[in-house]
Amino acid sequence: MSASTQQRPTDRVDKLIQRSDRRRSWLMASMAFALVLIYLFIWMTYAGSHTYSRFRQLPAGDSATVKGVTFTLVSLTRTGVITDGDETHQAQPGTTYVIADLQIVTANKDPLCSVELVADGKRTWESNAEFFDRKKPQYCGDDEHPVTPGKPWDYEQIYLIPAAFADRLYGIGVEDLTSPAPTKVLTPAA
C-alpha cells in the first residue's frame, strides 16, 4: 500500500466525528420540531376550547346554577310590539323582540343576572340596553327593590333580534366565566 491510499487513523476519526456532528444536528433539529408541534397542539386545544362559545342545552324546564345564583327560564316570547307603560314600541322592519321571563334564587345580596339569547350557529345576543316601563323589572334589584337572598326574584330580559332567527332560537345562555364548561342553555318547561 502506498502512503497516499492508506488512511491515517486520524482521518478515520475525523470522518466519524463529522458523521457524529451531522447526526447530532439532525437529532437536535428533530427534537426542536417535535417541541414546536407539541406546543402548537396544546395551544390549539386550549384556544379551541376557550375562545369559541360552546353550549350545552339543558332539558326543558331545568334550572342552571352559576356562582350561587339559580336561573330558571319561565317563558320565552316573540313579539313585534313592546309595551312601555302607556306607550307601545314597534320592532324595526326585519326585527322582532324576544322577551325572556326569568326567575332567580340567590345566596348573594348583589347577584349578576346578565344572560344571553342563543340561536343556532353559535349566535348570541345581549339584552336590550334600553329599559322599558313594564310590570317586571329588567334588572336584578336596586336600592329601592333589593334582591332578597333565598327568595325568588322575577325579572325580564328583552332582546331585539333579526326576524330571520326568530324560529331558530335555542334558549337563554347562562355563562360561568370562571369555568371552562360549556354555557348552559335554558328552555322553558313545555
mmCIF file of C-alpha atoms in Angstrom:
data_model
loop_
_atom_site.group_PDB
_atom_site.id
_atom_site.type_symbol
_atom_site.label_atom_id
_atom_site.label_comp_id
_atom_site.label_asym_id
_atom_site.label_seq_id
_atom_site.Cartn_x
_atom_site.Cartn_y
_atom_site.Cartn_z
ATOM 1 C CA MET A 1 0.000 0.000 0.000
ATOM 2 C CA SER A 2 1.160 3.367 -0.834
ATOM 3 C CA ALA A 3 1.204 6.105 1.671
ATOM 4 C CA SER A 4 -1.265 8.174 -0.361
ATOM 5 C CA THR A 5 -4.002 5.471 -0.439
ATOM 6 C CA GLN A 6 -3.569 4.418 3.123
ATOM 7 C CA GLN A 7 -5.828 6.268 5.542
ATOM 8 C CA ARG A 8 -4.354 7.638 8.603
ATOM 9 C CA PRO A 9 -6.145 6.805 11.842
ATOM 10 C CA THR A 10 -6.811 10.485 12.438
ATOM 11 C CA ASP A 11 -8.629 10.786 9.073
ATOM 12 C CA ARG A 12 -10.953 7.938 10.050
ATOM 13 C CA VAL A 13 -11.621 9.576 13.420
ATOM 14 C CA ASP A 14 -12.275 12.926 11.722
ATOM 15 C CA LYS A 15 -14.898 11.315 9.433
ATOM 16 C CA LEU A 16 -16.588 9.638 12.409
ATOM 17 C CA ILE A 17 -16.668 12.947 14.248
ATOM 18 C CA GLN A 18 -18.179 14.674 11.179
ATOM 19 C CA ARG A 19 -20.867 11.971 10.901
ATOM 20 C CA SER A 20 -21.496 12.219 14.626
ATOM 21 C CA ASP A 21 -21.840 16.023 14.411
ATOM 22 C CA ARG A 22 -24.227 15.707 11.457
ATOM 23 C CA ARG A 23 -26.353 13.138 13.301
ATOM 24 C CA ARG A 24 -26.378 15.319 16.409
ATOM 25 C CA SER A 25 -27.524 18.308 14.326
ATOM 26 C CA TRP A 26 -30.366 16.286 12.776
ATOM 27 C CA LEU A 27 -31.343 14.934 16.186
ATOM 28 C CA MET A 28 -31.443 18.447 17.688
ATOM 29 C CA ALA A 29 -33.453 19.778 14.732
ATOM 30 C CA SER A 30 -35.917 16.880 15.064
ATOM 31 C CA MET A 31 -36.303 17.496 18.791
ATOM 32 C CA ALA A 32 -36.906 21.218 18.235
ATOM 33 C CA PHE A 33 -39.512 20.428 15.565
ATOM 34 C CA ALA A 34 -41.235 17.946 17.905
ATOM 35 C CA LEU A 35 -41.343 20.543 20.691
ATOM 36 C CA VAL A 36 -42.890 23.098 18.331
ATOM 37 C CA LEU A 37 -45.540 20.553 17.284
ATOM 38 C CA ILE A 38 -46.347 19.746 20.920
ATOM 39 C CA TYR A 39 -46.654 23.460 21.732
ATOM 40 C CA LEU A 40 -48.949 24.064 18.739
ATOM 41 C CA PHE A 41 -51.139 21.097 19.654
ATOM 42 C CA ILE A 42 -51.533 22.307 23.247
ATOM 43 C CA TRP A 43 -52.201 25.891 22.145
ATOM 44 C CA MET A 44 -54.782 24.885 19.539
ATOM 45 C CA THR A 45 -56.577 22.672 22.054
ATOM 46 C CA TYR A 46 -56.661 25.462 24.633
ATOM 47 C CA ALA A 47 -57.695 28.153 22.156
ATOM 48 C CA GLY A 48 -60.359 25.951 20.601
ATOM 49 C CA SER A 49 -61.984 25.228 23.935
ATOM 50 C CA HIS A 50 -61.746 28.750 25.356
ATOM 51 C CA THR A 51 -62.234 31.211 22.513
ATOM 52 C CA TYR A 52 -65.324 29.825 20.819
ATOM 53 C CA SER A 53 -68.583 29.743 22.697
ATOM 54 C CA ARG A 54 -69.700 26.245 23.463
ATOM 55 C CA PHE A 55 -73.231 25.460 24.542
ATOM 56 C CA ARG A 56 -74.990 22.618 26.339
ATOM 57 C CA GLN A 57 -78.759 22.639 26.114
ATOM 58 C CA LEU A 58 -80.427 21.563 29.347
ATOM 59 C CA PRO A 59 -83.737 19.668 29.367
ATOM 60 C CA ALA A 60 -86.843 21.875 29.134
ATOM 61 C CA GLY A 61 -87.686 23.480 32.467
ATOM 62 C CA ASP A 62 -84.328 22.698 34.115
ATOM 63 C CA SER A 63 -82.510 25.355 36.120
ATOM 64 C CA ALA A 64 -78.842 26.302 35.993
ATOM 65 C CA THR A 65 -76.755 27.487 38.934
ATOM 66 C CA VAL A 66 -73.798 29.800 38.374
ATOM 67 C CA LYS A 67 -71.863 31.452 41.229
ATOM 68 C CA GLY A 68 -74.614 30.780 43.759
ATOM 69 C CA VAL A 69 -77.419 32.079 41.516
ATOM 70 C CA THR A 70 -80.023 29.593 40.255
ATOM 71 C CA PHE A 71 -81.631 30.674 36.965
ATOM 72 C CA THR A 72 -84.957 29.341 35.664
ATOM 73 C CA LEU A 73 -86.458 30.366 32.323
ATOM 74 C CA VAL A 74 -90.212 30.698 32.833
ATOM 75 C CA SER A 75 -91.094 31.703 29.269
ATOM 76 C CA LEU A 76 -89.562 32.890 26.018
ATOM 77 C CA THR A 77 -91.944 35.025 23.949
ATOM 78 C CA ARG A 78 -91.604 36.579 20.486
ATOM 79 C CA THR A 79 -93.437 39.781 19.721
ATOM 80 C CA GLY A 80 -93.364 42.618 17.228
ATOM 81 C CA VAL A 81 -94.567 45.181 19.782
ATOM 82 C CA ILE A 82 -93.291 46.031 23.279
ATOM 83 C CA THR A 83 -95.435 47.858 25.817
ATOM 84 C CA ASP A 84 -93.641 50.626 27.656
ATOM 85 C CA GLY A 85 -96.004 51.977 30.306
ATOM 86 C CA ASP A 86 -98.815 53.591 28.304
ATOM 87 C CA GLU A 87 -96.813 53.509 25.056
ATOM 88 C CA THR A 88 -96.015 50.753 22.606
ATOM 89 C CA HIS A 89 -92.842 50.316 20.555
ATOM 90 C CA GLN A 90 -92.988 48.583 17.200
ATOM 91 C CA ALA A 91 -89.959 46.471 16.254
ATOM 92 C CA GLN A 92 -87.962 47.886 13.363
ATOM 93 C CA PRO A 93 -88.618 46.257 9.961
ATOM 94 C CA GLY A 94 -86.856 42.888 9.726
ATOM 95 C CA THR A 95 -86.524 42.556 13.511
ATOM 96 C CA THR A 96 -88.545 41.149 16.365
ATOM 97 C CA TYR A 97 -88.472 41.404 20.132
ATOM 98 C CA VAL A 98 -87.881 38.344 22.283
ATOM 99 C CA ILE A 99 -88.879 38.565 25.949
ATOM 100 C CA ALA A 100 -87.256 36.146 28.378
ATOM 101 C CA ASP A 101 -89.214 35.834 31.620
ATOM 102 C CA LEU A 102 -86.690 34.639 34.207
ATOM 103 C CA GLN A 103 -86.615 33.760 37.875
ATOM 104 C CA ILE A 104 -83.537 33.620 40.065
ATOM 105 C CA VAL A 105 -82.884 32.418 43.579
ATOM 106 C CA THR A 106 -79.594 33.575 45.003
ATOM 107 C CA ALA A 107 -77.458 33.234 48.083
ATOM 108 C CA ASN A 108 -75.760 36.557 47.264
ATOM 109 C CA LYS A 109 -77.045 40.023 48.044
ATOM 110 C CA ASP A 110 -75.914 41.532 44.712
ATOM 111 C CA PRO A 111 -76.151 38.820 42.046
ATOM 112 C CA LEU A 112 -75.129 39.183 38.421
ATOM 113 C CA CYS A 113 -78.142 38.439 36.261
ATOM 114 C CA SER A 114 -76.996 39.003 32.706
ATOM 115 C CA VAL A 115 -77.884 36.210 30.308
ATOM 116 C CA GLU A 116 -77.696 35.968 26.538
ATOM 117 C CA LEU A 117 -80.133 34.766 23.916
ATOM 118 C CA VAL A 118 -78.725 31.816 21.952
ATOM 119 C CA ALA A 119 -79.631 30.713 18.415
ATOM 120 C CA ASP A 120 -78.221 28.141 16.031
ATOM 121 C CA GLY A 121 -74.769 28.692 14.583
ATOM 122 C CA LYS A 122 -73.468 29.891 17.983
ATOM 123 C CA ARG A 123 -75.207 33.240 17.505
ATOM 124 C CA THR A 124 -75.852 35.183 20.692
ATOM 125 C CA TRP A 125 -77.484 38.478 21.616
ATOM 126 C CA GLU A 126 -77.208 40.526 24.780
ATOM 127 C CA SER A 127 -80.326 42.051 26.267
ATOM 128 C CA ASN A 128 -81.574 45.409 25.093
ATOM 129 C CA ALA A 129 -79.794 48.277 26.852
ATOM 130 C CA GLU A 130 -82.980 50.341 26.760
ATOM 131 C CA PHE A 131 -85.227 49.840 29.791
ATOM 132 C CA PHE A 132 -88.971 49.799 29.368
ATOM 133 C CA ASP A 133 -91.652 50.616 31.944
ATOM 134 C CA ARG A 134 -93.110 47.145 32.366
ATOM 135 C CA LYS A 135 -94.721 45.090 35.139
ATOM 136 C CA LYS A 136 -91.495 43.156 35.778
ATOM 137 C CA PRO A 137 -88.071 44.741 36.196
ATOM 138 C CA GLN A 138 -85.323 44.181 33.633
ATOM 139 C CA TYR A 139 -82.561 44.030 36.218
ATOM 140 C CA CYS A 140 -81.576 42.196 39.388
ATOM 141 C CA GLY A 141 -82.670 44.526 42.110
ATOM 142 C CA ASP A 142 -81.621 48.008 43.132
ATOM 143 C CA ASP A 143 -81.519 50.052 46.335
ATOM 144 C CA GLU A 144 -85.301 50.517 46.351
ATOM 145 C CA HIS A 145 -86.106 46.912 45.371
ATOM 146 C CA PRO A 146 -83.246 44.696 46.560
ATOM 147 C CA VAL A 147 -82.970 41.014 45.758
ATOM 148 C CA THR A 148 -83.524 39.007 48.941
ATOM 149 C CA PRO A 149 -81.175 36.027 49.260
ATOM 150 C CA GLY A 150 -83.081 32.736 49.312
ATOM 151 C CA LYS A 151 -86.287 34.212 47.830
ATOM 152 C CA PRO A 152 -87.290 34.066 44.148
ATOM 153 C CA TRP A 153 -86.785 37.225 42.065
ATOM 154 C CA ASP A 154 -88.706 37.531 38.789
ATOM 155 C CA TYR A 155 -87.379 39.735 36.012
ATOM 156 C CA GLU A 156 -87.375 40.087 32.218
ATOM 157 C CA GLN A 157 -84.662 40.414 29.628
ATOM 158 C CA ILE A 158 -85.678 41.936 26.298
ATOM 159 C CA TYR A 159 -83.772 41.240 23.081
ATOM 160 C CA LEU A 160 -84.127 42.828 19.657
ATOM 161 C CA ILE A 161 -83.034 40.277 17.054
ATOM 162 C CA PRO A 162 -83.250 39.802 13.279
ATOM 163 C CA ALA A 163 -86.619 38.227 12.429
ATOM 164 C CA ALA A 164 -84.819 35.568 10.361
ATOM 165 C CA PHE A 165 -83.537 33.988 13.591
ATOM 166 C CA ALA A 166 -86.827 34.064 15.492
ATOM 167 C CA ASP A 167 -87.592 30.417 14.637
ATOM 168 C CA ARG A 168 -84.023 29.249 15.262
ATOM 169 C CA LEU A 169 -83.637 30.125 18.945
ATOM 170 C CA TYR A 170 -82.174 27.578 21.360
ATOM 171 C CA GLY A 171 -82.928 29.428 24.599
ATOM 172 C CA ILE A 172 -81.181 31.556 27.198
ATOM 173 C CA GLY A 173 -77.466 31.032 27.846
ATOM 174 C CA VAL A 174 -76.191 31.245 31.424
ATOM 175 C CA GLU A 175 -72.422 31.585 31.223
ATOM 176 C CA ASP A 176 -69.950 30.884 34.019
ATOM 177 C CA LEU A 177 -66.791 32.794 33.115
ATOM 178 C CA THR A 178 -64.828 31.090 35.898
ATOM 179 C CA SER A 179 -65.302 27.639 34.399
ATOM 180 C CA PRO A 180 -64.212 26.108 31.086
ATOM 181 C CA ALA A 181 -67.524 24.209 30.982
ATOM 182 C CA PRO A 182 -69.912 24.945 28.102
ATOM 183 C CA THR A 183 -72.517 27.677 28.564
ATOM 184 C CA LYS A 184 -75.753 26.187 29.922
ATOM 185 C CA VAL A 185 -78.759 26.919 27.709
ATOM 186 C CA LEU A 186 -82.164 27.083 29.395
ATOM 187 C CA THR A 187 -85.506 26.451 27.727
ATOM 188 C CA PRO A 188 -88.923 26.942 29.325
ATOM 189 C CA ALA A 189 -90.931 23.968 30.560
ATOM 190 C CA ALA A 190 -93.298 22.611 27.932
#
